[in-house]
Amino acid sequence: MLIALVGNQNCGKTTLFNALTGSNQHVGNFPGVTVDAKIGIIKDAKEKIEIVDLPGIYSLSPYSQEEIVTRDYILKNNVDIILNIIDATNIERSLYLTLQLAELNVPMVIALNMMDEVINAGNSISLGELENNLGIEVCAISASKGEGIKELLEHIKRIASSHDLPKKNDICEESTPVHRAIHAMMNLIDDHTKKLNYPTRFVATRLIEGDTILQEEIELSPNEVDMLGHIVLEMETDGKLDREALLASTRYNYIDKVCQKAVKRINPYTKEQILSNKIDKILTNKYLAFPLFILIMGLVFYLTFGLIGYYLSLLFETGIDAFINMIRTGLEKIEINEIVVSLICDGALGGIGSVLSFIPTIVTLFLFLSLLEDTGYMARIAFIMDKPLRKLGLSGRSFVPLLIGFGCSVPAVMSARTMASERDRKLTIMLIPYMSCSAKLPVYSMLTLAFFGQKSALVMVVLYIIGIILAIGAAFISKIIIKGKPTPFMMELPTYRLPTFKTTLLLMWDKAKDFIKKAFTVIFVASLIIWFLQSFNVKLYPVTNNEESILALIGQFLTPIFKPLGISSWRITSAIITGLSAKESIVSVIEILIGDATALKAIMTSFQAFCLLLFILLYMPCVATFAAVRKELHSTPLAIGYMVLQTIVAYIVATSVYQIGSLFI
């Protein structure tokens, strides 16, 4: 059985998905696009029930990639049931999507979420009235508390076995312009929709709203296209509104009638909404919003890189070193060949271990970002940042991809695809590499701890700020070069809620899992290659002196390029080059070629280390990001241009700082 989970943003969809599946889930991509698809198996079910968490949307109109993905997935896959989750505290808005989903002619169940908040406010919703008027079974739940989940599963199984379709309700009053237009359109396209096995009424309403994608897909003849235009023109003339406004008005009129019968309100706002409004008076205040944002993010970085992440990483590193030494001692006792011992302990385990030791730092960062997102504060940040971003030629919508960039550039680039404006999308993608992704954290931690000690957290914060400042500069320059205005930005501010422990843990595990997977794949291979290149000469004889190795020859050849920015060691050059595969590789290469902090200090000064950090901060991201940029821009030359430009900026900034600083140091 296949279930499609559909709902508005911030309606508790992810919480319900996690409650239904637990850890029986994985993340992939929808075929042909870069929108994430979360797929899971419902736990504790006797039969295999697969559920797909479709992107959060407000309608099935083709204005964003998420809406297109959701619509196409339901139309073109054998979906057994649509599970439509609705925010009971804002039922009128949620039912707009429900009416569109009902037209898809697929069995459907409504999960009325947050009913506990409705009841606590003294309000009520009659499930029977909703079912009678919508023709769809309704189940009241509280996803965050796990209430009503078993009953919801029973509804799903019953609908699946009976194959009951939503009752066909004509939301338009007879003889109205919209009613006449829909039925005229259905008669016009009936033959075309039957060939594709698409629901006729759904396609008819989509065409009336101007869905050019579906219009091309059903292959109307030129004469039929003319008739379509005539039907729409007649509807707009009679209705005295444009096509979209007329359909929207018709749907909301129907929703109002349904809610008048089913919803009884004593208080217009729930307790959670009242509390959110009070909090927003402070957190979105004209004068306090931005300083509080800086303060909150500063606290997050302090706890991540200083108080919590730093000490946990030290403990992790100590444990990994002890494990590697135990393996080394054991292999030496049974007299294993010293080259094999070096391969296992220095190459494989040393390279992986040096990266794994930073897992606590990365997990800590994502813990705090997850908490901020689950509480609803992230949406406020996007709202706060809209005004300053507009001055740079962007909109608040750009903030989300940029923020994701602090985690990983690949999903950040992918998330920019949802932006309506091509101009905004390209500008946002260009700025994402300036954000310090989590892959750079191990490099920052290693170098700052080695050279700056207790001030390491401060230096890392400075690096993040430098990246942001340069992104602002790049955006300002791009605004002058690339003409046009940012698209209008509208978003819903969700109610503040306490994060769920389970959701937070699942997110932390996802991030840690991705990091560990990379450590045992890309970084593992890179570590073995580096070990081989530094252990053998060009004639493939083992070397006792690294200066005679293959890697030394490559590094020595490239090092003169990096001398202007203070790098004179071929070992550091080699680490920079391997960073193109994955930034974490830089740590494993330094561990293999140089060793501990004492050895690192012997070949460079603190100032040179800072200039190296600047270059690592800014030079082109990993090959995975390059592939994502190339796919999003649909242009290899443009993607290469972005990467080259990024590296040139890094080289100029790091060289300028080193050359100017050398005059005073």
PDB file of C-alpha atoms in Angstrom, residues 30-275:
ATOM      1  CA  PHE A  30      11.828  12.657  -6.785  1.00  0.00           C
ATOM      2  CA  PRO A  31      12.761  11.470 -10.283  1.00  0.00           C
ATOM      3  CA  GLY A  32      14.103  14.288 -12.454  1.00  0.00           C
ATOM      4  CA  VAL A  33      14.031  16.985  -9.766  1.00  0.00           C
ATOM      5  CA  THR A  34      16.032  17.963  -6.720  1.00  0.00           C
ATOM      6  CA  VAL A  35      13.203  18.192  -4.196  1.00  0.00           C
ATOM      7  CA  ASP A  36      13.716  15.815  -1.290  1.00  0.00           C
ATOM      8  CA  ALA A  37      11.392  12.848  -0.951  1.00  0.00           C
ATOM      9  CA  LYS A  38      11.029  11.370   2.528  1.00  0.00           C
ATOM     10  CA  ILE A  39       9.871   7.773   2.277  1.00  0.00           C
ATOM     11  CA  GLY A  40       9.057   5.511   5.200  1.00  0.00           C
ATOM     12  CA  ILE A  41       7.421   2.267   6.232  1.00  0.00           C
ATOM     13  CA  ILE A  42       4.669   2.546   8.834  1.00  0.00           C
ATOM     14  CA  LYS A  43       5.814   0.816  12.008  1.00  0.00           C
ATOM     15  CA  ASP A  44       3.843  -1.898  13.815  1.00  0.00           C
ATOM     16  CA  ALA A  45       1.693  -2.572  10.735  1.00  0.00           C
ATOM     17  CA  LYS A  46       0.999  -6.216   9.844  1.00  0.00           C
ATOM     18  CA  GLU A  47       1.328  -5.473   6.146  1.00  0.00           C
ATOM     19  CA  LYS A  48       3.893  -3.262   4.409  1.00  0.00           C
ATOM     20  CA  ILE A  49       2.478   0.257   4.206  1.00  0.00           C
ATOM     21  CA  GLU A  50       4.757   2.756   2.482  1.00  0.00           C
ATOM     22  CA  ILE A  51       4.227   6.477   3.068  1.00  0.00           C
ATOM     23  CA  VAL A  52       5.743   9.348   1.078  1.00  0.00           C
ATOM     24  CA  ASP A  53       6.062  12.725   2.780  1.00  0.00           C
ATOM     25  CA  LEU A  54       5.350  15.153  -0.059  1.00  0.00           C
ATOM     26  CA  PRO A  55       6.560  18.797   0.167  1.00  0.00           C
ATOM     27  CA  GLY A  56       4.501  21.253   2.226  1.00  0.00           C
ATOM     28  CA  ILE A  57       2.210  23.249  -0.088  1.00  0.00           C
ATOM     29  CA  TYR A  58      -0.822  25.519   0.077  1.00  0.00           C
ATOM     30  CA  SER A  59      -2.373  24.627  -3.280  1.00  0.00           C
ATOM     31  CA  LEU A  60      -1.878  22.445  -6.357  1.00  0.00           C
ATOM     32  CA  SER A  61      -1.270  25.422  -8.630  1.00  0.00           C
ATOM     33  CA  PRO A  62       2.046  25.106 -10.524  1.00  0.00           C
ATOM     34  CA  TYR A  63       3.773  28.137  -8.983  1.00  0.00           C
ATOM     35  CA  SER A  64       6.605  26.286  -7.253  1.00  0.00           C
ATOM     36  CA  GLN A  65       8.576  23.082  -7.712  1.00  0.00           C
ATOM     37  CA  GLU A  66       6.987  21.587  -4.578  1.00  0.00           C
ATOM     38  CA  GLU A  67       3.463  22.058  -5.958  1.00  0.00           C
ATOM     39  CA  ILE A  68       4.412  20.487  -9.286  1.00  0.00           C
ATOM     40  CA  VAL A  69       6.135  17.547  -7.557  1.00  0.00           C
ATOM     41  CA  THR A  70       3.128  16.874  -5.306  1.00  0.00           C
ATOM     42  CA  ARG A  71       0.608  17.071  -8.126  1.00  0.00           C
ATOM     43  CA  ASP A  72       2.644  14.925 -10.530  1.00  0.00           C
ATOM     44  CA  TYR A  73       3.431  12.315  -7.877  1.00  0.00           C
ATOM     45  CA  ILE A  74      -0.254  11.710  -7.134  1.00  0.00           C
ATOM     46  CA  LEU A  75      -1.299  11.814 -10.804  1.00  0.00           C
ATOM     47  CA  LYS A  76       1.457   9.568 -12.155  1.00  0.00           C
ATOM     48  CA  ASN A  77       1.995   7.031  -9.354  1.00  0.00           C
ATOM     49  CA  ASN A  78      -0.353   4.359  -8.116  1.00  0.00           C
ATOM     50  CA  VAL A  79      -1.153   6.146  -4.870  1.00  0.00           C
ATOM     51  CA  ASP A  80      -3.645   4.111  -2.832  1.00  0.00           C
ATOM     52  CA  ILE A  81      -4.603   6.839  -0.363  1.00  0.00           C
ATOM     53  CA  ILE A  82      -4.011  10.551   0.125  1.00  0.00           C
ATOM     54  CA  LEU A  83      -3.464  11.347   3.800  1.00  0.00           C
ATOM     55  CA  ASN A  84      -4.308  15.040   4.027  1.00  0.00           C
ATOM     56  CA  ILE A  85      -3.126  16.568   7.310  1.00  0.00           C
ATOM     57  CA  ILE A  86      -4.947  19.743   8.354  1.00  0.00           C
ATOM     58  CA  ASP A  87      -4.104  22.329  10.997  1.00  0.00           C
ATOM     59  CA  ALA A  88      -7.305  22.385  13.076  1.00  0.00           C
ATOM     60  CA  THR A  89      -6.386  25.810  14.509  1.00  0.00           C
ATOM     61  CA  ASN A  90      -6.463  27.279  10.981  1.00  0.00           C
ATOM     62  CA  ILE A  91      -8.947  24.994   9.299  1.00  0.00           C
ATOM     63  CA  GLU A  92     -10.260  27.464   6.695  1.00  0.00           C
ATOM     64  CA  ARG A  93      -6.873  27.925   5.102  1.00  0.00           C
ATOM     65  CA  SER A  94      -6.100  24.194   5.148  1.00  0.00           C
ATOM     66  CA  LEU A  95      -9.363  23.170   3.504  1.00  0.00           C
ATOM     67  CA  TYR A  96      -8.454  25.117   0.351  1.00  0.00           C
ATOM     68  CA  LEU A  97      -5.893  22.432  -0.502  1.00  0.00           C
ATOM     69  CA  THR A  98      -8.315  19.701   0.600  1.00  0.00           C
ATOM     70  CA  LEU A  99     -10.878  20.755  -2.019  1.00  0.00           C
ATOM     71  CA  GLN A 100      -8.230  20.539  -4.738  1.00  0.00           C
ATOM     72  CA  LEU A 101      -7.014  17.134  -3.522  1.00  0.00           C
ATOM     73  CA  ALA A 102     -10.599  15.816  -3.573  1.00  0.00           C
ATOM     74  CA  GLU A 103     -10.738  16.539  -7.327  1.00  0.00           C
ATOM     75  CA  LEU A 104      -7.869  14.074  -7.912  1.00  0.00           C
ATOM     76  CA  ASN A 105     -10.361  11.222  -7.465  1.00  0.00           C
ATOM     77  CA  VAL A 106      -8.101   9.228  -5.122  1.00  0.00           C
ATOM     78  CA  PRO A 107      -9.265   7.679  -1.805  1.00  0.00           C
ATOM     79  CA  MET A 108      -8.506  10.189   0.955  1.00  0.00           C
ATOM     80  CA  VAL A 109      -8.424  10.489   4.735  1.00  0.00           C
ATOM     81  CA  ILE A 110      -8.181  13.789   6.612  1.00  0.00           C
ATOM     82  CA  ALA A 111      -5.988  13.917   9.738  1.00  0.00           C
ATOM     83  CA  LEU A 112      -7.274  16.882  11.741  1.00  0.00           C
ATOM     84  CA  ASN A 113      -4.111  17.792  13.666  1.00  0.00           C
ATOM     85  CA  MET A 114      -3.684  19.969  16.790  1.00  0.00           C
ATOM     86  CA  MET A 115      -7.202  19.211  18.005  1.00  0.00           C
ATOM     87  CA  ASP A 116      -5.872  19.391  21.577  1.00  0.00           C
ATOM     88  CA  GLU A 117      -5.149  23.109  21.048  1.00  0.00           C
ATOM     89  CA  VAL A 118      -8.648  23.701  19.662  1.00  0.00           C
ATOM     90  CA  ILE A 119     -10.242  22.009  22.706  1.00  0.00           C
ATOM     91  CA  ASN A 120      -7.961  23.857  25.161  1.00  0.00           C
ATOM     92  CA  ALA A 121      -9.161  27.144  23.642  1.00  0.00           C
ATOM     93  CA  GLY A 122     -12.786  26.156  24.387  1.00  0.00           C
ATOM     94  CA  ASN A 123     -13.608  25.635  20.695  1.00  0.00           C
ATOM     95  CA  SER A 124     -14.929  22.550  18.917  1.00  0.00           C
ATOM     96  CA  ILE A 125     -15.045  20.972  15.461  1.00  0.00           C
ATOM     97  CA  SER A 126     -17.754  18.468  14.516  1.00  0.00           C
ATOM     98  CA  LEU A 127     -16.070  15.614  12.666  1.00  0.00           C
ATOM     99  CA  GLY A 128     -19.449  14.331  11.496  1.00  0.00           C
ATOM    100  CA  GLU A 129     -20.387  17.665   9.886  1.00  0.00           C
ATOM    101  CA  LEU A 130     -16.995  17.830   8.145  1.00  0.00           C
ATOM    102  CA  GLU A 131     -17.385  14.296   6.809  1.00  0.00           C
ATOM    103  CA  ASN A 132     -20.947  14.915   5.600  1.00  0.00           C
ATOM    104  CA  ASN A 133     -20.071  18.145   3.806  1.00  0.00           C
ATOM    105  CA  LEU A 134     -16.705  17.091   2.365  1.00  0.00           C
ATOM    106  CA  GLY A 135     -17.500  13.440   1.684  1.00  0.00           C
ATOM    107  CA  ILE A 136     -14.162  12.446   3.230  1.00  0.00           C
ATOM    108  CA  GLU A 137     -13.455  10.510   6.441  1.00  0.00           C
ATOM    109  CA  VAL A 138     -11.924  12.689   9.186  1.00  0.00           C
ATOM    110  CA  CYS A 139      -9.807  11.596  12.151  1.00  0.00           C
ATOM    111  CA  ALA A 140      -8.835  13.940  15.003  1.00  0.00           C
ATOM    112  CA  ILE A 141      -5.178  13.658  16.094  1.00  0.00           C
ATOM    113  CA  SER A 142      -2.397  15.396  17.964  1.00  0.00           C
ATOM    114  CA  ALA A 143       0.770  14.308  16.143  1.00  0.00           C
ATOM    115  CA  SER A 144       3.144  15.842  18.689  1.00  0.00           C
ATOM    116  CA  LYS A 145       1.505  13.928  21.555  1.00  0.00           C
ATOM    117  CA  GLY A 146       0.877  10.744  19.578  1.00  0.00           C
ATOM    118  CA  GLU A 147      -2.873  10.980  20.162  1.00  0.00           C
ATOM    119  CA  GLY A 148      -5.249   9.477  17.595  1.00  0.00           C
ATOM    120  CA  ILE A 149      -2.488   7.779  15.566  1.00  0.00           C
ATOM    121  CA  LYS A 150      -3.897   4.248  16.014  1.00  0.00           C
ATOM    122  CA  GLU A 151      -7.391   5.431  15.058  1.00  0.00           C
ATOM    123  CA  LEU A 152      -5.919   7.156  11.995  1.00  0.00           C
ATOM    124  CA  LEU A 153      -4.293   3.897  10.875  1.00  0.00           C
ATOM    125  CA  GLU A 154      -7.640   2.119  11.219  1.00  0.00           C
ATOM    126  CA  HIS A 155      -9.257   4.777   8.998  1.00  0.00           C
ATOM    127  CA  ILE A 156      -6.484   4.317   6.426  1.00  0.00           C
ATOM    128  CA  LYS A 157      -6.852   0.521   6.353  1.00  0.00           C
ATOM    129  CA  ARG A 158     -10.645   0.728   6.049  1.00  0.00           C
ATOM    130  CA  ILE A 159     -10.520   3.184   3.156  1.00  0.00           C
ATOM    131  CA  ALA A 160      -7.785   1.141   1.468  1.00  0.00           C
ATOM    132  CA  SER A 161      -9.851  -2.041   1.626  1.00  0.00           C
ATOM    133  CA  SER A 162     -13.079  -0.385   0.478  1.00  0.00           C
ATOM    134  CA  HIS A 163     -11.452   1.923  -2.141  1.00  0.00           C
ATOM    135  CA  ASP A 164     -14.029   4.602  -1.292  1.00  0.00           C
ATOM    136  CA  LEU A 165     -13.483   7.776  -3.294  1.00  0.00           C
ATOM    137  CA  PRO A 166     -14.245  11.265  -1.961  1.00  0.00           C
ATOM    138  CA  LYS A 167     -17.914  12.133  -2.450  1.00  0.00           C
ATOM    139  CA  LYS A 168     -18.249  14.287  -5.547  1.00  0.00           C
ATOM    140  CA  ASN A 169     -19.296  17.688  -4.255  1.00  0.00           C
ATOM    141  CA  ASP A 170     -19.899  20.467  -6.717  1.00  0.00           C
ATOM    142  CA  ILE A 171     -18.528  23.449  -4.814  1.00  0.00           C
ATOM    143  CA  CYS A 172     -20.040  25.871  -7.358  1.00  0.00           C
ATOM    144  CA  GLU A 173     -23.640  26.958  -7.252  1.00  0.00           C
ATOM    145  CA  GLU A 174     -25.472  26.124 -10.456  1.00  0.00           C
ATOM    146  CA  SER A 175     -25.737  28.778 -13.172  1.00  0.00           C
ATOM    147  CA  THR A 176     -22.735  30.714 -11.794  1.00  0.00           C
ATOM    148  CA  PRO A 177     -19.955  31.704 -14.252  1.00  0.00           C
ATOM    149  CA  VAL A 178     -17.479  29.306 -12.589  1.00  0.00           C
ATOM    150  CA  HIS A 179     -19.946  26.386 -12.681  1.00  0.00           C
ATOM    151  CA  ARG A 180     -20.656  26.921 -16.386  1.00  0.00           C
ATOM    152  CA  ALA A 181     -16.945  27.305 -17.186  1.00  0.00           C
ATOM    153  CA  ILE A 182     -15.877  24.120 -15.349  1.00  0.00           C
ATOM    154  CA  HIS A 183     -18.534  21.956 -16.980  1.00  0.00           C
ATOM    155  CA  ALA A 184     -17.852  23.418 -20.432  1.00  0.00           C
ATOM    156  CA  MET A 185     -14.163  22.712 -19.943  1.00  0.00           C
ATOM    157  CA  MET A 186     -14.848  19.142 -18.786  1.00  0.00           C
ATOM    158  CA  ASN A 187     -16.811  18.474 -21.977  1.00  0.00           C
ATOM    159  CA  LEU A 188     -13.981  19.962 -24.043  1.00  0.00           C
ATOM    160  CA  ILE A 189     -11.143  17.886 -22.548  1.00  0.00           C
ATOM    161  CA  ASP A 190     -12.884  14.644 -21.568  1.00  0.00           C
ATOM    162  CA  ASP A 191     -11.342  12.586 -24.397  1.00  0.00           C
ATOM    163  CA  HIS A 192      -7.837  13.889 -23.625  1.00  0.00           C
ATOM    164  CA  THR A 193      -7.967  13.187 -19.881  1.00  0.00           C
ATOM    165  CA  LYS A 194      -9.289   9.655 -20.408  1.00  0.00           C
ATOM    166  CA  LYS A 195      -6.262   8.820 -22.563  1.00  0.00           C
ATOM    167  CA  LEU A 196      -3.930   9.843 -19.722  1.00  0.00           C
ATOM    168  CA  ASN A 197      -6.223   8.478 -16.999  1.00  0.00           C
ATOM    169  CA  TYR A 198      -6.337  11.924 -15.369  1.00  0.00           C
ATOM    170  CA  PRO A 199      -9.394  13.137 -13.391  1.00  0.00           C
ATOM    171  CA  THR A 200     -11.350  15.385 -15.761  1.00  0.00           C
ATOM    172  CA  ARG A 201     -12.677  17.890 -13.231  1.00  0.00           C
ATOM    173  CA  PHE A 202      -9.246  18.415 -11.685  1.00  0.00           C
ATOM    174  CA  VAL A 203      -7.657  19.097 -15.077  1.00  0.00           C
ATOM    175  CA  ALA A 204     -10.563  21.380 -16.039  1.00  0.00           C
ATOM    176  CA  THR A 205     -10.100  23.607 -12.971  1.00  0.00           C
ATOM    177  CA  ARG A 206      -6.353  23.652 -13.497  1.00  0.00           C
ATOM    178  CA  LEU A 207      -6.737  24.791 -17.112  1.00  0.00           C
ATOM    179  CA  ILE A 208      -9.179  27.505 -16.082  1.00  0.00           C
ATOM    180  CA  GLU A 209      -6.561  28.752 -13.602  1.00  0.00           C
ATOM    181  CA  GLY A 210      -3.979  28.902 -16.400  1.00  0.00           C
ATOM    182  CA  ASP A 211      -1.940  25.726 -15.852  1.00  0.00           C
ATOM    183  CA  THR A 212       0.151  25.722 -19.048  1.00  0.00           C
ATOM    184  CA  ILE A 213       2.063  22.579 -18.004  1.00  0.00           C
ATOM    185  CA  LEU A 214      -1.090  20.442 -17.923  1.00  0.00           C
ATOM    186  CA  GLN A 215      -2.387  22.158 -21.055  1.00  0.00           C
ATOM    187  CA  GLU A 216       0.683  21.003 -22.993  1.00  0.00           C
ATOM    188  CA  GLU A 217       0.548  17.564 -21.412  1.00  0.00           C
ATOM    189  CA  ILE A 218      -2.995  16.743 -22.547  1.00  0.00           C
ATOM    190  CA  GLU A 219      -2.130  17.958 -26.084  1.00  0.00           C
ATOM    191  CA  LEU A 220      -5.059  20.187 -27.004  1.00  0.00           C
ATOM    192  CA  SER A 221      -5.486  21.062 -30.665  1.00  0.00           C
ATOM    193  CA  PRO A 222      -5.174  24.746 -31.735  1.00  0.00           C
ATOM    194  CA  ASN A 223      -8.970  24.898 -32.121  1.00  0.00           C
ATOM    195  CA  GLU A 224      -9.466  23.520 -28.603  1.00  0.00           C
ATOM    196  CA  VAL A 225      -6.959  26.031 -27.190  1.00  0.00           C
ATOM    197  CA  ASP A 226      -9.042  28.810 -28.776  1.00  0.00           C
ATOM    198  CA  MET A 227     -12.192  27.370 -27.220  1.00  0.00           C
ATOM    199  CA  LEU A 228     -10.419  27.213 -23.838  1.00  0.00           C
ATOM    200  CA  GLY A 229      -9.579  30.916 -24.114  1.00  0.00           C
ATOM    201  CA  HIS A 230     -13.178  31.705 -25.050  1.00  0.00           C
ATOM    202  CA  ILE A 231     -14.530  29.778 -22.006  1.00  0.00           C
ATOM    203  CA  VAL A 232     -12.199  31.651 -19.642  1.00  0.00           C
ATOM    204  CA  LEU A 233     -12.961  35.033 -21.220  1.00  0.00           C
ATOM    205  CA  GLU A 234     -16.706  34.467 -20.918  1.00  0.00           C
ATOM    206  CA  MET A 235     -16.304  33.404 -17.262  1.00  0.00           C
ATOM    207  CA  GLU A 236     -14.219  36.497 -16.410  1.00  0.00           C
ATOM    208  CA  THR A 237     -16.677  38.783 -18.198  1.00  0.00           C
ATOM    209  CA  ASP A 238     -19.690  37.353 -16.367  1.00  0.00           C
ATOM    210  CA  GLY A 239     -17.905  37.044 -13.023  1.00  0.00           C
ATOM    211  CA  LYS A 240     -16.207  40.464 -13.211  1.00  0.00           C
ATOM    212  CA  LEU A 241     -12.977  39.020 -11.761  1.00  0.00           C
ATOM    213  CA  ASP A 242      -9.909  37.301 -13.235  1.00  0.00           C
ATOM    214  CA  ARG A 243      -9.870  33.510 -13.555  1.00  0.00           C
ATOM    215  CA  GLU A 244      -7.822  32.741 -10.417  1.00  0.00           C
ATOM    216  CA  ALA A 245      -9.741  35.158  -8.199  1.00  0.00           C
ATOM    217  CA  LEU A 246     -13.061  33.664  -9.308  1.00  0.00           C
ATOM    218  CA  LEU A 247     -12.029  30.086  -8.508  1.00  0.00           C
ATOM    219  CA  ALA A 248     -10.427  31.101  -5.201  1.00  0.00           C
ATOM    220  CA  SER A 249     -13.551  33.022  -4.213  1.00  0.00           C
ATOM    221  CA  THR A 250     -15.744  30.034  -5.108  1.00  0.00           C
ATOM    222  CA  ARG A 251     -13.666  27.651  -2.999  1.00  0.00           C
ATOM    223  CA  TYR A 252     -13.556  29.958   0.033  1.00  0.00           C
ATOM    224  CA  ASN A 253     -17.316  30.566  -0.160  1.00  0.00           C
ATOM    225  CA  TYR A 254     -17.823  26.801   0.020  1.00  0.00           C
ATOM    226  CA  ILE A 255     -15.292  26.481   2.871  1.00  0.00           C
ATOM    227  CA  ASP A 256     -17.110  29.215   4.824  1.00  0.00           C
ATOM    228  CA  LYS A 257     -20.402  27.305   4.530  1.00  0.00           C
ATOM    229  CA  VAL A 258     -18.738  24.067   5.699  1.00  0.00           C
ATOM    230  CA  CYS A 259     -17.046  25.765   8.667  1.00  0.00           C
ATOM    231  CA  GLN A 260     -20.245  27.549   9.735  1.00  0.00           C
ATOM    232  CA  LYS A 261     -21.818  24.120  10.239  1.00  0.00           C
ATOM    233  CA  ALA A 262     -18.815  22.247  11.644  1.00  0.00           C
ATOM    234  CA  VAL A 263     -16.731  24.765  13.611  1.00  0.00           C
ATOM    235  CA  LYS A 264     -17.851  26.369  16.875  1.00  0.00           C
ATOM    236  CA  ARG A 265     -15.536  29.110  18.142  1.00  0.00           C
ATOM    237  CA  ILE A 266     -15.733  30.726  21.550  1.00  0.00           C
ATOM    238  CA  ASN A 267     -12.234  32.184  21.364  1.00  0.00           C
ATOM    239  CA  PRO A 268     -10.849  33.376  18.008  1.00  0.00           C
ATOM    240  CA  TYR A 269      -7.317  32.396  19.033  1.00  0.00           C
ATOM    241  CA  THR A 270      -5.911  29.349  20.783  1.00  0.00           C
ATOM    242  CA  LYS A 271      -3.696  29.743  23.858  1.00  0.00           C
ATOM    243  CA  GLU A 272      -0.674  28.913  21.683  1.00  0.00           C
ATOM    244  CA  GLN A 273      -1.588  31.624  19.173  1.00  0.00           C
ATOM    245  CA  ILE A 274      -2.073  34.210  21.931  1.00  0.00           C
ATOM    246  CA  LEU A 275       1.325  33.305  23.422  1.00  0.00           C
TER     247      LEU A 275
END
